[in-house]
């Protein structure tokens, strides 16, 4: 995984602002409508929070000592939202589809691999922390 390549791609995608998170959630709810009731009726605040969290995760992607506790806390809170480890791959698929869409011609296989690796690690830390909190 190349952290700088990931950061550069996220900066490019971020130029599309809130359209990115709106696209992400519509893709996610189309993929699995059963996830919609987990979220509040109005998604505006949620979209903003997701964007801020992604900015934070991407900025810490090459700083494991800071990223791990952040992801653990986020994972523990997600257990309280009714999120289980089976939900993560669906969210990962929507995230990759969203990044691909907004990257346009800049998208390539290396970026797809970088994001899949980064999201896989984040999901693992989050769901392990959630499982520990529940036990
Ligand atoms: C793996 C990367 C993920 C990130 C970065 C992320 C980020 C966030 C953030 C920042 C919040 C706001 C509340 C808080 O900070 O605790 C949130 C809430 C939430 N997330 Fe995630 N999330 C992720 C994965 C997931 C997954 C896999 C699901 C499953 C569907 C999910 C469903 C939810 C729900 C239901 C809420 C609460 C909505 C509410 O009641 O206000 N998230 N997420």
CSV table of C-alpha atoms in Angstrom, one decimal, residues 4-131:
chain,number,residue,atom,x,y,z
A,4,UNK,CA,0.8,9.0,-0.5
A,5,UNK,CA,-1.0,7.6,-3.5
A,6,UNK,CA,-4.0,7.0,-1.3
A,7,UNK,CA,-3.9,10.6,0.2
A,8,UNK,CA,-3.5,12.1,-3.3
A,9,UNK,CA,-6.5,10.1,-4.5
A,10,UNK,CA,-8.6,11.1,-1.5
A,11,UNK,CA,-7.7,14.8,-2.1
A,12,UNK,CA,-8.9,14.5,-5.7
A,13,UNK,CA,-12.2,12.8,-4.7
A,14,UNK,CA,-12.7,15.3,-1.9
A,15,UNK,CA,-12.9,18.2,-4.4
A,16,UNK,CA,-16.5,16.9,-5.1
A,17,UNK,CA,-17.5,17.7,-1.4
A,18,UNK,CA,-20.8,16.3,0.0
A,19,UNK,CA,-21.7,14.7,-3.4
A,20,UNK,CA,-19.2,12.0,-2.4
A,21,UNK,CA,-20.9,10.9,0.8
A,22,UNK,CA,-24.4,11.3,-0.8
A,23,UNK,CA,-23.3,9.0,-3.6
A,24,UNK,CA,-21.8,6.6,-1.1
A,25,UNK,CA,-25.0,6.2,1.0
A,26,UNK,CA,-27.3,5.8,-2.0
A,27,UNK,CA,-25.0,3.1,-3.4
A,28,UNK,CA,-25.0,1.4,0.0
A,29,UNK,CA,-28.8,1.5,0.4
A,30,UNK,CA,-29.2,0.3,-3.1
A,31,UNK,CA,-26.8,-2.6,-2.5
A,32,UNK,CA,-28.6,-3.6,0.8
A,33,UNK,CA,-31.9,-1.8,1.6
A,34,UNK,CA,-31.9,-3.6,5.0
A,35,UNK,CA,-29.1,-1.3,6.2
A,36,UNK,CA,-31.3,1.9,5.7
A,37,UNK,CA,-33.2,1.5,9.0
A,38,UNK,CA,-29.9,1.5,11.0
A,39,UNK,CA,-29.4,5.1,10.1
A,40,UNK,CA,-31.5,8.2,11.0
A,41,UNK,CA,-34.2,9.5,8.7
A,42,UNK,CA,-32.2,12.6,7.8
A,43,UNK,CA,-28.7,11.8,6.5
A,44,UNK,CA,-27.2,15.3,6.3
A,45,UNK,CA,-25.4,15.2,9.6
A,46,UNK,CA,-24.3,11.5,9.1
A,47,UNK,CA,-22.8,12.4,5.7
A,48,UNK,CA,-20.8,15.2,7.3
A,49,UNK,CA,-19.6,12.9,10.1
A,50,UNK,CA,-18.5,10.1,7.7
A,51,UNK,CA,-16.6,12.6,5.6
A,52,UNK,CA,-14.8,13.9,8.7
A,53,UNK,CA,-14.0,10.4,9.8
A,54,UNK,CA,-12.6,9.5,6.4
A,55,UNK,CA,-10.4,12.6,6.4
A,56,UNK,CA,-9.1,11.6,9.8
A,57,UNK,CA,-8.4,8.0,8.8
A,58,UNK,CA,-6.7,8.9,5.6
A,59,UNK,CA,-4.5,11.5,7.3
A,60,UNK,CA,-3.4,8.9,9.9
A,61,UNK,CA,-3.0,6.0,7.4
A,62,UNK,CA,0.8,6.0,7.9
A,63,UNK,CA,0.6,6.7,11.6
A,64,UNK,CA,-0.5,3.4,13.2
A,65,UNK,CA,0.0,4.5,16.8
A,66,UNK,CA,-2.6,7.2,16.3
A,67,UNK,CA,-4.9,5.3,13.9
A,68,UNK,CA,-5.3,2.2,15.9
A,69,UNK,CA,-6.9,3.8,19.0
A,70,UNK,CA,-9.1,6.0,16.9
A,71,UNK,CA,-10.4,3.0,14.9
A,72,UNK,CA,-10.9,1.0,18.1
A,73,UNK,CA,-13.1,3.8,19.6
A,74,UNK,CA,-15.0,4.1,16.3
A,75,UNK,CA,-15.6,0.3,16.2
A,76,UNK,CA,-16.8,0.2,19.8
A,77,UNK,CA,-19.3,3.0,19.1
A,78,UNK,CA,-20.5,1.1,16.0
A,79,UNK,CA,-21.4,-2.0,18.1
A,80,UNK,CA,-24.0,0.3,19.7
A,81,UNK,CA,-25.4,1.2,16.3
A,82,UNK,CA,-26.4,-2.4,15.5
A,83,UNK,CA,-23.4,-2.8,13.2
A,84,UNK,CA,-21.9,-6.3,12.9
A,85,UNK,CA,-18.8,-7.6,11.2
A,86,UNK,CA,-20.8,-8.8,8.2
A,87,UNK,CA,-21.7,-5.3,7.3
A,88,UNK,CA,-18.2,-4.1,6.7
A,89,UNK,CA,-17.7,-5.8,3.3
A,90,UNK,CA,-20.8,-4.1,2.0
A,91,UNK,CA,-19.6,-0.7,3.2
A,92,UNK,CA,-16.2,-1.4,1.7
A,93,UNK,CA,-17.8,-2.2,-1.7
A,94,UNK,CA,-19.8,1.0,-1.7
A,95,UNK,CA,-16.7,3.0,-0.6
A,96,UNK,CA,-14.6,1.6,-3.5
A,97,UNK,CA,-17.4,2.1,-6.0
A,98,UNK,CA,-17.7,5.8,-4.8
A,99,UNK,CA,-14.0,6.4,-5.0
A,100,UNK,CA,-13.9,4.9,-8.5
A,101,UNK,CA,-16.8,7.0,-9.7
A,102,UNK,CA,-15.3,10.3,-8.5
A,103,UNK,CA,-11.8,9.5,-9.5
A,104,UNK,CA,-12.8,9.2,-13.2
A,105,UNK,CA,-9.9,8.4,-15.4
A,106,UNK,CA,-7.4,8.7,-12.5
A,107,UNK,CA,-8.7,5.3,-11.1
A,108,UNK,CA,-6.6,2.2,-11.6
A,109,UNK,CA,-5.9,-1.2,-10.2
A,110,UNK,CA,-3.2,0.0,-7.8
A,111,UNK,CA,-5.7,2.5,-6.2
A,112,UNK,CA,-8.3,-0.2,-5.9
A,113,UNK,CA,-5.8,-2.5,-4.1
A,114,UNK,CA,-4.6,0.4,-1.8
A,115,UNK,CA,-8.1,1.2,-0.8
A,116,UNK,CA,-9.1,-2.4,-0.3
A,117,UNK,CA,-6.1,-3.0,1.9
A,118,UNK,CA,-6.6,0.2,4.0
A,119,UNK,CA,-10.4,-0.5,4.4
A,120,UNK,CA,-9.7,-4.1,5.3
A,121,UNK,CA,-7.3,-3.1,8.1
A,122,UNK,CA,-9.7,-0.4,9.4
A,123,UNK,CA,-12.6,-2.9,9.4
A,124,UNK,CA,-10.6,-5.5,11.2
A,125,UNK,CA,-9.5,-3.1,13.9
A,126,UNK,CA,-13.1,-1.7,14.3
A,127,UNK,CA,-14.8,-5.1,14.4
A,128,UNK,CA,-12.3,-6.7,16.8
A,129,UNK,CA,-12.7,-3.8,19.2
A,130,UNK,CA,-16.5,-4.0,18.9
A,131,UNK,CA,-16.3,-7.8,19.6
